[in-house]
DNA sequence: TTAGCTAGTTAGCTATGCTAACTGTATGGC
DNA sequence: GCCATACAGTTAGCATAGCTAACTAGCTAA
């Protein structure tokens, strides 16, 4: 019955967590400037983090088909946020790299979202923040799941 | 300096939380069936929760312009998940209501996402789950923010 | 009764996702 | 060395979702 109790509590907790996490992420998404779309930002963030990767690798990372990446990179290039760099090892391959403007933009948006969250968090007590800090580490462990 | 320390910790915590929450919500979004799109599901969830609301109210709730709602409801109607109900008070107004199939679908997807999360959560200790439970309540308080 | 507001729709644009089909490049078997 | 095959990326064409502008129909108040 320890098992039963565990399962019940896991599924109630799952429901609460799902609700809170989905809502909060929605709220955070609203704190992006208007001149970049969500999918462009998502791709650009990966490019900035990885510093240099091929279009195929990016497509896999974004869980998207190659034609979709082609067009997202087209718009990022037009906006001066990333550049294609042809490989000299294999002339079929193109790398993508962030431009300084691209790096700056990702950083700006992160700061803005962090600022929103931090502002809200300042209304919490030190104990509550400490609890959330431990929870954040647990959530990261929860995400580490390899697929499924 | 208590204030300074507080701010530093808030902004570090904000960063950790932002990362974990954005990633987890992405993971959860993947646990929807293929025959409904994210924006359709989002609208349908509101309709099921509210049970009956006007198109305008739904547009406000989804933070979207009226023409967008018109088309989302068109597709939900085509799929038999919701129905327009004209108001007899004011013949300009149309309500939306969920069909039984719509209610069932929302429930199924919730269960699926909860099941994924619950499965992951079962690998955590009872203490860790207790901590996450308290964190979930804190996150809900964090969301309660009226705008901004 | 008419002027103006309001609810929702239609039209037409951009962006993002897809599959199918194409181009150009690399590679392995013979 | 040559050719079949595989692979990286692009192009073309479709559906959905967001937007603004413009329209229709119905309500309301002077």
Coordinates of C-alpha atoms (C1' of nucleotides) in Angstrom, one line a residue:
Chain A
X1 CA 0.0 0.0 0.0
X2 CA 3.0 2.2 0.3
X3 CA 3.2 1.7 -3.5
X4 CA -0.5 2.6 -4.0
X5 CA -0.1 5.7 -1.8
X6 CA 3.0 6.7 -3.7
X7 CA 1.2 6.4 -7.1
X8 CA -1.7 8.4 -5.9
X9 CA 0.5 11.2 -4.6
X10 CA 2.6 11.1 -7.8
X11 CA -0.4 11.6 -10.0
X12 CA -1.8 14.4 -7.9
X13 CA 1.5 16.1 -7.8
X14 CA 1.9 15.6 -11.6
X15 CA -1.4 17.4 -12.1
X16 CA -0.4 20.4 -10.0
X17 CA 3.0 20.6 -11.5
X18 CA 1.7 20.3 -15.1
X19 CA -0.7 23.2 -14.5
X20 CA 1.8 25.5 -12.9
X21 CA 4.6 24.7 -15.4
X22 CA 2.5 25.2 -18.5
X23 CA 1.0 28.5 -17.2
X24 CA 4.3 29.9 -16.1
X25 CA 6.1 29.0 -19.4
X26 CA 3.3 30.8 -21.2
X27 CA 3.8 33.8 -19.1
X28 CA 7.5 33.8 -19.7
X29 CA 7.0 33.5 -23.5
X30 CA 5.2 36.8 -23.5
X31 CA 8.3 38.5 -22.4
X32 CA 10.0 38.5 -25.8
X33 CA 10.3 41.5 -28.1
X34 CA 8.0 41.5 -31.1
X35 CA 10.7 41.5 -33.8
X36 CA 11.5 37.8 -33.3
X37 CA 9.1 34.8 -33.4
X38 CA 9.1 32.0 -30.9
X39 CA 10.5 29.4 -33.3
X40 CA 13.2 31.8 -34.5
X41 CA 14.1 32.6 -30.9
X42 CA 14.2 28.9 -30.0
X43 CA 16.5 28.1 -32.9
X44 CA 18.7 31.1 -32.2
X45 CA 19.1 30.1 -28.6
X46 CA 20.4 26.7 -29.6
X47 CA 22.8 28.3 -32.1
X48 CA 24.1 30.7 -29.4
X49 CA 24.5 27.8 -26.9
X50 CA 26.2 25.5 -29.4
X51 CA 28.2 28.3 -31.0
X52 CA 28.4 26.3 -34.3
X53 CA 26.4 23.4 -35.7
X54 CA 25.1 22.1 -39.0
X55 CA 21.6 22.7 -40.2
X56 CA 20.8 19.0 -39.8
X57 CA 22.0 19.0 -36.2
X58 CA 19.9 22.0 -35.6
X59 CA 16.8 20.3 -37.1
X60 CA 17.3 17.4 -34.8
X61 CA 17.8 19.6 -31.8
X62 CA 14.6 21.5 -32.6
X63 CA 12.8 18.3 -33.5
X64 CA 11.8 19.7 -36.8
X65 CA 12.2 18.6 -40.4
X66 CA 15.0 20.1 -42.6
X67 CA 12.9 22.3 -44.7
X68 CA 11.6 24.1 -41.7
X69 CA 15.1 24.9 -40.5
X70 CA 16.1 26.2 -43.9
X71 CA 13.4 28.9 -43.7
X72 CA 14.0 29.7 -40.0
X73 CA 17.7 30.3 -40.8
X74 CA 16.7 32.3 -43.9
X75 CA 14.8 34.7 -41.7
X76 CA 17.5 34.8 -39.0
X77 CA 20.1 35.7 -41.7
X78 CA 17.8 38.4 -43.1
X79 CA 17.6 39.9 -39.6
X80 CA 21.4 39.7 -39.2
X81 CA 21.1 37.3 -36.2
X82 CA 22.9 34.3 -37.6
X83 CA 25.0 33.3 -40.6
X84 CA 25.5 30.2 -42.7
X85 CA 29.1 29.1 -43.0
X86 CA 29.8 26.5 -45.7
X87 CA 32.0 23.6 -44.6
X88 CA 35.2 23.1 -46.6
X89 CA 35.4 19.5 -45.5
X90 CA 32.1 18.5 -47.1
X91 CA 30.6 21.0 -49.6
X92 CA 27.0 19.7 -49.0
X93 CA 27.2 20.8 -45.4
X94 CA 26.4 24.3 -44.0
X95 CA 27.1 25.4 -40.4
X96 CA 25.2 28.1 -38.7
X97 CA 26.8 30.6 -36.3
X98 CA 25.4 33.4 -34.3
X99 CA 26.3 37.0 -35.1
X100 CA 27.1 39.4 -32.3
X101 CA 23.6 40.9 -32.7
X102 CA 22.2 37.3 -32.3
X103 CA 24.1 36.7 -29.1
X104 CA 23.0 40.1 -27.7
X105 CA 19.4 39.5 -28.5
X106 CA 19.3 36.1 -26.8
X107 CA 21.0 37.6 -23.8
X108 CA 18.5 40.5 -23.7
X109 CA 15.5 38.3 -23.8
X110 CA 16.9 36.0 -21.1
X111 CA 17.6 39.0 -18.9
X112 CA 14.1 40.3 -19.5
X113 CA 12.5 37.0 -18.5
X114 CA 14.8 36.6 -15.6
X115 CA 13.9 40.1 -14.5
X116 CA 10.2 39.3 -14.6
X117 CA 10.7 36.2 -12.6
X118 CA 13.1 37.8 -10.1
X119 CA 10.7 40.6 -9.5
X120 CA 8.0 38.2 -8.7
X121 CA 10.3 36.1 -6.6
X122 CA 11.3 39.0 -4.4
X123 CA 7.7 38.9 -3.0
X124 CA 8.6 35.5 -1.5
X125 CA 10.3 34.8 1.8
X126 CA 13.9 33.6 2.0
X127 CA 12.6 30.2 3.0
X128 CA 10.3 30.0 0.1
X129 CA 13.0 31.0 -2.3
X130 CA 15.3 28.4 -0.8
X131 CA 12.6 25.8 -1.4
X132 CA 12.1 26.8 -5.0
X133 CA 15.9 26.6 -5.5
X134 CA 15.9 23.0 -4.4
X135 CA 12.8 22.4 -6.5
X136 CA 14.5 23.9 -9.6
X137 CA 17.3 21.3 -9.2
X138 CA 14.8 18.5 -8.9
X139 CA 13.0 19.7 -12.0
X140 CA 16.2 19.7 -14.0
X141 CA 16.7 16.1 -12.9
X142 CA 13.2 15.4 -14.0
X143 CA 13.9 16.8 -17.5
X144 CA 17.1 14.8 -17.9
X145 CA 15.0 11.9 -19.0
X146 CA 16.3 10.5 -22.3
X147 CA 13.1 10.8 -24.4
X148 CA 9.5 9.6 -23.8
Chain B
X1 CA 23.1 44.1 2.2
X2 CA 20.3 41.7 3.0
X3 CA 18.5 43.4 0.1
X4 CA 21.5 43.0 -2.2
X5 CA 21.9 39.4 -1.3
X6 CA 18.2 38.8 -1.8
X7 CA 18.3 40.3 -5.3
X8 CA 21.3 38.3 -6.3
X9 CA 19.7 35.1 -5.1
X10 CA 16.4 36.0 -6.8
X11 CA 18.0 36.5 -10.2
X12 CA 20.0 33.3 -10.0
X13 CA 17.0 31.4 -8.9
X14 CA 15.0 33.1 -11.7
X15 CA 17.4 31.8 -14.3
X16 CA 17.3 28.2 -13.0
X17 CA 13.6 28.2 -12.8
X18 CA 13.1 29.7 -16.2
X19 CA 15.3 27.0 -17.8
X20 CA 13.6 24.2 -16.0
X21 CA 10.1 25.4 -16.6
X22 CA 10.5 26.2 -20.3
X23 CA 12.1 22.8 -20.9
X24 CA 9.6 20.8 -19.0
X25 CA 6.6 22.5 -20.6
X26 CA 8.1 21.7 -24.0
X27 CA 8.4 18.1 -23.0
X28 CA 4.8 18.1 -21.8
X29 CA 3.6 19.6 -25.0
X30 CA 4.9 16.7 -26.9
X31 CA 2.5 14.4 -25.1
X32 CA -0.5 15.4 -27.2
X33 CA -2.1 13.3 -29.9
X34 CA -1.5 14.4 -33.5
X35 CA -5.0 15.1 -34.5
X36 CA -5.2 18.4 -32.5
X37 CA -2.9 21.4 -32.8
X38 CA -1.5 23.3 -29.7
X39 CA -3.7 26.3 -30.3
X40 CA -6.8 24.2 -30.8
X41 CA -6.1 22.2 -27.6
X42 CA -5.4 25.4 -25.7
X43 CA -8.8 26.9 -26.8
X44 CA -10.6 23.6 -26.2
X45 CA -9.2 23.4 -22.6
X46 CA -10.6 26.8 -21.8
X47 CA -14.0 25.9 -23.3
X48 CA -14.1 22.7 -21.3
X49 CA -13.1 24.5 -18.1
X50 CA -15.6 27.4 -18.6
X51 CA -18.3 25.1 -20.0
X52 CA -19.8 28.0 -22.0
X53 CA -18.4 31.4 -23.1
X54 CA -18.7 33.8 -26.0
X55 CA -16.2 33.9 -28.8
X56 CA -15.0 37.4 -27.6
X57 CA -14.4 36.1 -24.1
X58 CA -12.5 33.2 -25.5
X59 CA -10.4 35.6 -27.6
X60 CA -9.5 37.6 -24.5
X61 CA -8.7 34.4 -22.5
X62 CA -6.4 33.2 -25.2
X63 CA -4.9 36.7 -25.7
X64 CA -5.7 36.5 -29.4
X65 CA -7.6 38.6 -31.9
X66 CA -11.2 37.7 -32.8
X67 CA -10.4 36.5 -36.4
X68 CA -8.0 33.9 -34.9
X69 CA -10.7 32.5 -32.7
X70 CA -13.2 32.3 -35.5
X71 CA -10.9 29.9 -37.4
X72 CA -9.9 27.9 -34.4
X73 CA -13.5 27.3 -33.5
X74 CA -14.2 26.5 -37.2
X75 CA -11.7 23.6 -37.0
X76 CA -12.9 22.5 -33.5
X77 CA -16.5 22.3 -34.9
X78 CA -15.3 20.4 -38.0
X79 CA -13.6 17.9 -35.7
X80 CA -16.8 17.6 -33.6
X81 CA -15.0 18.9 -30.4
X82 CA -17.0 22.0 -29.8
X83 CA -20.2 23.7 -31.1
X84 CA -21.3 27.3 -31.6
X85 CA -24.6 28.1 -29.8
X86 CA -26.2 31.4 -30.9
X87 CA -27.5 33.6 -28.1
X88 CA -31.2 34.3 -28.1
X89 CA -30.6 37.4 -26.0
X90 CA -28.3 39.1 -28.5
X91 CA -28.3 37.7 -32.0
X92 CA -24.8 39.0 -32.7
X93 CA -23.3 36.8 -30.0
X94 CA -22.3 33.2 -30.3
X95 CA -21.4 31.0 -27.4
X96 CA -19.0 28.0 -27.6
X97 CA -19.6 24.8 -25.8
X98 CA -17.6 21.6 -25.6
X99 CA -19.1 18.4 -27.1
X100 CA -18.8 15.1 -25.1
X101 CA -15.9 14.2 -27.5
X102 CA -14.2 17.5 -26.7
X103 CA -14.4 16.9 -23.0
X104 CA -13.1 13.4 -23.4
X105 CA -10.2 14.5 -25.5
X106 CA -9.0 17.2 -23.1
X107 CA -9.3 14.7 -20.3
X108 CA -7.3 12.1 -22.2
X109 CA -4.5 14.5 -23.0
X110 CA -4.3 15.7 -19.4
X111 CA -4.2 12.1 -18.2
X112 CA -1.4 11.3 -20.7
X113 CA 0.7 14.3 -19.6
X114 CA 0.1 13.5 -15.9
X115 CA 1.0 9.9 -16.6
X116 CA 4.3 10.9 -18.1
X117 CA 5.1 13.2 -15.2
X118 CA 3.9 10.8 -12.6
X119 CA 6.1 8.0 -14.1
X120 CA 9.1 10.3 -13.9
X121 CA 8.1 11.4 -10.4
X122 CA 8.0 7.9 -9.1
X123 CA 11.8 7.8 -9.4
X124 CA 12.0 10.5 -6.8
X125 CA 12.0 9.9 -3.0
X126 CA 9.0 10.7 -0.9
X127 CA 10.9 13.7 0.5
X128 CA 11.7 15.0 -2.9
X129 CA 8.1 14.7 -4.0
X130 CA 6.9 16.5 -0.8
X131 CA 9.3 19.3 -1.7
X132 CA 8.0 19.5 -5.2
X133 CA 4.4 19.5 -3.9
X134 CA 5.2 22.6 -1.8
X135 CA 7.0 24.1 -4.8
X136 CA 4.0 23.6 -7.0
X137 CA 1.9 25.6 -4.7
X138 CA 4.5 28.4 -4.7
X139 CA 4.6 28.4 -8.4
X140 CA 0.8 28.8 -8.6
X141 CA 1.1 31.8 -6.3
X142 CA 3.8 33.1 -8.6
X143 CA 1.5 32.8 -11.6
X144 CA -1.4 34.6 -9.8
X145 CA 0.2 37.9 -10.8
X146 CA -2.3 40.1 -12.6
X147 CA -0.4 40.8 -15.8
X148 CA 3.2 42.0 -16.5
Chain C
dT1 C1' -35.5 56.6 -37.1
dT2 C1' -31.1 57.0 -37.7
dA3 C1' -26.1 57.2 -36.1
dG4 C1' -22.9 54.9 -34.1
dC5 C1' -21.1 50.9 -31.4
dT6 C1' -20.4 46.0 -31.0
dA7 C1' -19.8 40.7 -32.2
dG8 C1' -18.3 38.0 -35.4
dT9 C1' -16.7 36.9 -40.1
dT10 C1' -14.1 37.4 -44.5
dA11 C1' -10.0 38.6 -47.1
dG12 C1' -5.3 38.8 -47.5
dC13 C1' -0.6 39.0 -45.5
dT14 C1' 3.4 36.5 -42.9
dA15 C1' 5.4 32.6 -40.4
dT16 C1' 5.9 27.7 -39.2
dG17 C1' 5.0 23.1 -39.6
dC18 C1' 4.7 19.1 -43.0
dT19 C1' 5.7 15.8 -47.4
dA20 C1' 7.5 15.1 -52.0
dA21 C1' 10.6 16.1 -55.2
dC22 C1' 15.0 18.1 -56.7
dT23 C1' 20.2 19.6 -56.8
dG24 C1' 24.6 18.9 -55.8
dT25 C1' 28.2 16.3 -53.3
dA26 C1' 30.4 12.3 -51.3
dT27 C1' 31.4 7.3 -51.2
dG28 C1' 31.8 2.4 -51.8
dG29 C1' 31.6 -1.7 -54.9
dC30 C1' 33.2 -3.3 -58.9
Chain D
dG1 C1' 38.2 5.2 -62.4
dC2 C1' 33.0 4.9 -62.8
dC3 C1' 28.6 4.5 -61.5
dA4 C1' 24.9 3.5 -58.2
dT5 C1' 23.5 5.0 -54.0
dA6 C1' 23.2 7.7 -50.0
dC7 C1' 23.2 12.2 -47.9
dA8 C1' 22.7 17.6 -46.9
dG9 C1' 20.2 21.1 -48.0
dT10 C1' 16.7 23.6 -50.9
dT11 C1' 12.4 24.3 -53.5
dA12 C1' 7.5 23.8 -54.1
dG13 C1' 3.2 23.4 -52.5
dC14 C1' -0.2 22.4 -48.7
dA15 C1' -2.5 23.4 -43.9
dT16 C1' -2.7 26.0 -39.6
dA17 C1' -2.3 30.2 -36.8
dG18 C1' -1.2 34.7 -35.9
dC19 C1' -2.1 39.6 -37.5
dT20 C1' -4.7 44.0 -39.6
dA21 C1' -8.3 46.0 -42.4
dA22 C1' -12.7 46.0 -44.0
dC23 C1' -17.3 44.1 -44.0
dT24 C1' -22.1 42.4 -42.2
dA25 C1' -25.6 42.2 -39.0
dG26 C1' -27.6 43.4 -34.8
dC27 C1' -28.2 46.4 -30.8
dT28 C1' -28.9 51.0 -28.5
dA29 C1' -29.6 55.6 -27.5
dA30 C1' -30.3 60.5 -29.1

